[in-house]
Amino acid sequence: AGTMAVATVNVRALTSWVGIARLFAIVLSCLAFSLVASTGKFEGASGTWCMFTWCFCFAVTLLVLLLELLELYPMLPLSWDDFTSAFSMLAALMVFTSSVVFPASFISSPCSSNQCARQAVATTASCLCFLAYAAEVGLTRAKPGDISSFLSTVPGLLKVFEAYVACLIFSLLDQYNNEPGLMWCVAVYSICFIITLLIIILTIGRCLTSIPCPLEKVLVGYNFLALLMYITATVIWPLYSFRGRSRPNPCGRNCSWDKHLGVTFLTIFNLIAYLVDLVYSSRMVFIRAP
């Protein structure tokens, strides 16, 4: 007797807490970009970034939900748990950034027009969307002792955070070519970003297990080296950026001084992230599914 392939539907993909969080994220991200699109006011780099964030998160979350609903994800040549954990963390960071950037760039006081009201509702939807993704990160994070999925552990989630903060740093880099100290800091940001991104990609692609060396020790060693490099950048960047320079008045939207200050704070954030990463990764033994 022949057998017929029957498409199965996993209802728990919609009814579980993770599924509900994803449904909220889909609806809220759709609401955010629809309202902003209806105003027609999303010009410039800030508006383009916010619209891209909401549309990208909406599309990928919808795809994830459909693949889990129809149970098609096992056919993909990747670690599904690592992919969904990394994406939810990335989406939370992207939407959080958009929730801050959009109102700062487009909403002015007093807010009395119909257009401003739609922008305010879009900002609220974006903030709630961030909470939905943050809830998904919390729900899918590996419990103590459960470390079969690296990117759902604290060090794995920190890898996504470190790579994203490095991208924000790159977006703010300005006027560093004439200072050897600043060029060293840019090299630090670039090297750590490339290696961290490579770790994320190899983890999702299930390629780390094929590396012929003690992987846990390599990751701890890299975190220690990255921490040392970021310590130098944390000291050198503000030293060379603000030495003999006071904040100009006026300092406009694209003020170089403000951008350098932003890089300073983001460097400190990544320094703390690599420190916490080192502490956690040095205490863990990673177990990966073949």
XYZ file of C-alpha atoms in Angstrom:
290
model
C 0.000 0.000 0.000
C 1.285 3.418 -0.909
C 1.597 6.241 1.557
C 0.504 9.813 1.031
C 2.293 12.796 2.556
C -0.099 14.756 4.706
C 0.579 18.350 5.696
C 0.438 18.667 9.465
C -0.625 21.772 11.335
C 0.978 22.554 14.676
C -1.693 24.589 16.476
C 0.652 25.150 19.441
C 2.682 27.480 17.204
C -0.193 29.936 17.690
C -1.521 29.043 21.122
C 1.733 28.793 23.097
C 3.054 31.848 24.941
C 5.841 32.208 22.377
C 3.308 32.003 19.545
C 1.097 34.633 21.190
C 4.105 36.945 21.609
C 4.902 36.507 17.907
C 1.301 37.253 16.918
C 1.407 40.475 18.930
C 4.735 41.389 17.298
C 3.277 40.824 13.813
C 0.172 42.930 14.474
C 2.043 45.756 16.221
C 4.854 46.012 13.665
C 2.255 46.047 10.876
C 0.331 48.786 12.685
C 3.499 50.849 13.161
C 4.651 50.855 9.554
C 1.105 51.235 8.196
C 0.432 54.355 10.274
C 3.788 55.910 9.382
C 3.294 55.065 5.700
C -0.125 56.774 5.804
C 1.503 60.017 6.927
C 4.089 59.957 4.137
C 6.625 61.423 6.553
C 9.518 59.000 6.899
C 12.176 60.674 4.763
C 15.881 60.620 5.507
C 18.086 57.946 7.043
C 16.120 57.828 10.313
C 12.728 57.338 8.678
C 14.068 54.764 6.226
C 15.678 52.810 9.056
C 12.484 52.757 11.131
C 10.320 51.658 8.196
C 12.842 48.961 7.255
C 12.905 47.700 10.847
C 9.141 47.353 11.172
C 8.711 45.779 7.718
C 11.661 43.404 8.166
C 10.541 42.231 11.609
C 6.946 41.815 10.398
C 7.989 39.717 7.375
C 10.464 37.450 9.175
C 8.204 36.883 12.201
C 5.299 35.991 9.902
C 7.564 33.548 8.042
C 8.748 31.971 11.307
C 5.158 31.567 12.479
C 4.068 29.952 9.207
C 7.025 27.554 9.153
C 6.273 26.441 12.714
C 2.522 26.261 12.069
C 3.022 23.959 9.055
C 6.027 22.210 10.678
C 8.256 22.884 7.683
C 11.242 24.251 9.601
C 12.958 20.826 10.065
C 13.567 20.824 6.309
C 15.806 23.893 6.573
C 19.590 23.299 6.772
C 20.050 25.331 9.943
C 19.645 25.201 13.696
C 16.070 26.458 14.065
C 16.247 27.206 17.802
C 19.465 29.184 17.344
C 17.981 31.100 14.404
C 14.741 32.049 16.176
C 16.599 33.025 19.368
C 19.043 35.209 17.447
C 16.280 36.817 15.389
C 14.054 37.617 18.368
C 16.999 39.259 20.119
C 17.929 41.204 16.984
C 14.306 42.257 16.409
C 13.980 43.467 20.015
C 17.105 45.615 19.616
C 16.071 46.987 16.214
C 12.522 47.844 17.303
C 13.789 49.432 20.534
C 16.127 51.649 18.502
C 13.287 52.626 16.137
C 11.011 53.380 19.100
C 13.567 55.951 20.263
C 14.743 57.304 16.905
C 11.344 57.817 15.257
C 9.697 60.126 17.835
C 12.976 61.992 18.321
C 13.206 62.647 14.572
C 9.600 63.194 13.519
C 7.345 64.118 16.457
C 7.432 67.757 17.481
C 5.683 69.566 20.325
C 2.901 70.521 20.511
C 1.379 67.409 18.939
C -2.083 68.502 17.799
C -2.460 67.534 14.124
C -3.948 64.304 12.784
C -0.586 63.409 11.302
C 1.151 63.812 14.645
C -1.513 61.671 16.327
C -0.839 58.840 13.875
C 2.890 59.183 14.484
C 2.300 59.002 18.241
C 0.159 55.871 17.904
C 2.837 54.326 15.644
C 5.459 55.053 18.312
C 3.258 53.419 20.975
C 2.756 50.366 18.749
C 6.522 50.177 18.225
C 7.166 50.282 21.982
C 4.611 47.495 22.562
C 6.190 45.538 19.696
C 9.544 45.772 21.485
C 7.917 44.352 24.617
C 6.506 41.467 22.549
C 9.960 40.590 21.196
C 11.514 41.009 24.649
C 8.901 38.586 26.004
C 9.818 36.096 23.266
C 13.498 36.397 24.178
C 12.637 35.723 27.820
C 10.377 32.769 26.969
C 12.873 31.078 24.636
C 16.004 31.754 26.676
C 17.697 28.557 27.770
C 16.988 27.578 31.366
C 19.916 26.832 33.697
C 21.376 23.491 32.663
C 19.666 23.536 29.250
C 22.431 24.633 26.866
C 21.687 22.619 23.727
C 21.008 25.839 21.794
C 23.947 28.232 22.134
C 22.231 31.400 20.885
C 19.412 31.003 23.406
C 21.908 31.115 26.297
C 23.057 34.373 27.872
C 26.439 34.329 26.028
C 24.634 33.593 22.756
C 22.169 36.463 23.220
C 25.064 38.733 24.173
C 26.775 37.852 20.875
C 23.767 39.275 19.009
C 23.803 42.361 21.255
C 27.552 42.908 20.676
C 27.199 42.654 16.898
C 24.230 45.032 16.853
C 25.946 47.660 19.009
C 28.965 47.461 16.687
C 26.630 48.225 13.757
C 25.327 51.288 15.627
C 28.928 52.376 16.201
C 29.688 52.063 12.483
C 26.651 54.235 11.676
C 28.061 57.032 13.877
C 31.715 56.932 12.808
C 32.842 60.320 11.536
C 36.199 62.085 11.066
C 38.696 59.503 12.296
C 41.090 59.065 9.361
C 43.686 61.581 10.561
C 44.075 60.182 14.092
C 46.027 56.902 14.583
C 44.317 56.355 17.950
C 40.842 56.618 16.434
C 41.872 54.338 13.558
C 42.941 51.720 16.114
C 39.505 51.962 17.768
C 37.788 51.467 14.401
C 39.986 48.397 13.855
C 38.866 47.063 17.261
C 35.191 47.568 16.399
C 35.639 45.931 12.989
C 37.641 42.888 14.128
C 35.326 42.090 17.039
C 32.233 42.606 14.867
C 33.466 40.279 12.114
C 34.447 37.490 14.521
C 31.237 37.801 16.557
C 29.093 37.772 13.410
C 31.021 34.740 12.151
C 30.298 32.888 15.400
C 26.576 33.654 15.053
C 26.453 32.520 11.415
C 28.437 29.320 12.054
C 26.206 28.493 15.031
C 23.000 28.902 13.031
C 24.533 26.899 10.165
C 25.580 24.079 12.533
C 29.202 24.449 11.462
C 30.906 25.074 14.814
C 30.967 21.375 15.702
C 33.250 20.682 12.720
C 36.010 22.954 14.034
C 38.930 20.675 15.082
C 39.766 22.414 18.366
C 38.321 22.780 21.874
C 35.538 25.199 20.992
C 34.662 26.241 24.548
C 38.239 27.350 25.242
C 38.402 29.200 21.918
C 35.224 31.172 22.742
C 36.472 32.051 26.224
C 39.831 33.103 24.757
C 38.146 35.270 22.127
C 35.916 36.936 24.731
C 38.975 37.730 26.844
C 40.849 39.174 23.843
C 37.791 41.204 22.745
C 37.433 42.548 26.297
C 41.053 43.719 26.333
C 40.654 45.367 22.922
C 37.480 47.163 24.000
C 39.201 48.388 27.174
C 41.790 50.120 24.984
C 39.050 51.561 22.757
C 37.094 52.813 25.790
C 40.148 54.807 26.888
C 41.558 55.888 23.519
C 38.362 56.916 21.683
C 37.260 59.732 24.048
C 40.899 60.740 24.630
C 41.518 61.414 20.938
C 37.955 62.561 20.131
C 37.560 65.299 22.736
C 41.142 66.346 23.439
C 41.208 70.127 22.999
C 37.666 70.130 21.552
C 34.599 71.570 23.220
C 31.057 71.031 21.971
C 30.318 73.562 19.203
C 27.362 75.898 19.577
C 25.152 75.344 17.683
C 25.635 71.600 17.248
C 23.158 70.408 14.572
C 21.617 67.035 13.786
C 24.790 65.747 12.066
C 27.193 67.266 14.574
C 30.472 65.323 14.613
C 30.990 66.004 18.335
C 27.659 64.380 19.227
C 28.442 61.367 17.033
C 31.768 60.862 18.803
C 29.972 61.082 22.148
C 27.501 58.432 20.969
C 30.366 56.141 19.938
C 31.897 56.632 23.390
C 28.763 55.440 25.180
C 28.213 52.538 22.749
C 31.823 51.441 23.278
C 31.189 51.333 27.033
C 27.998 49.295 26.452
C 29.913 46.735 24.386
C 32.739 46.653 26.939
C 30.208 45.689 29.624
C 28.617 43.138 27.272
C 31.958 41.435 26.554
C 32.759 41.403 30.283
C 29.450 39.693 31.139
C 29.926 37.387 28.138
C 33.355 36.354 29.421
C 32.018 35.657 32.917
C 29.133 33.515 31.647
C 31.000 31.679 28.891
C 33.868 30.760 31.200
C 31.356 29.026 33.512
C 29.462 27.113 30.854
C 30.016 23.947 28.855
C 28.205 24.146 25.540
C 26.388 21.074 24.213
C 25.220 21.263 20.594
C 22.894 19.011 18.704
C 24.558 17.327 15.719
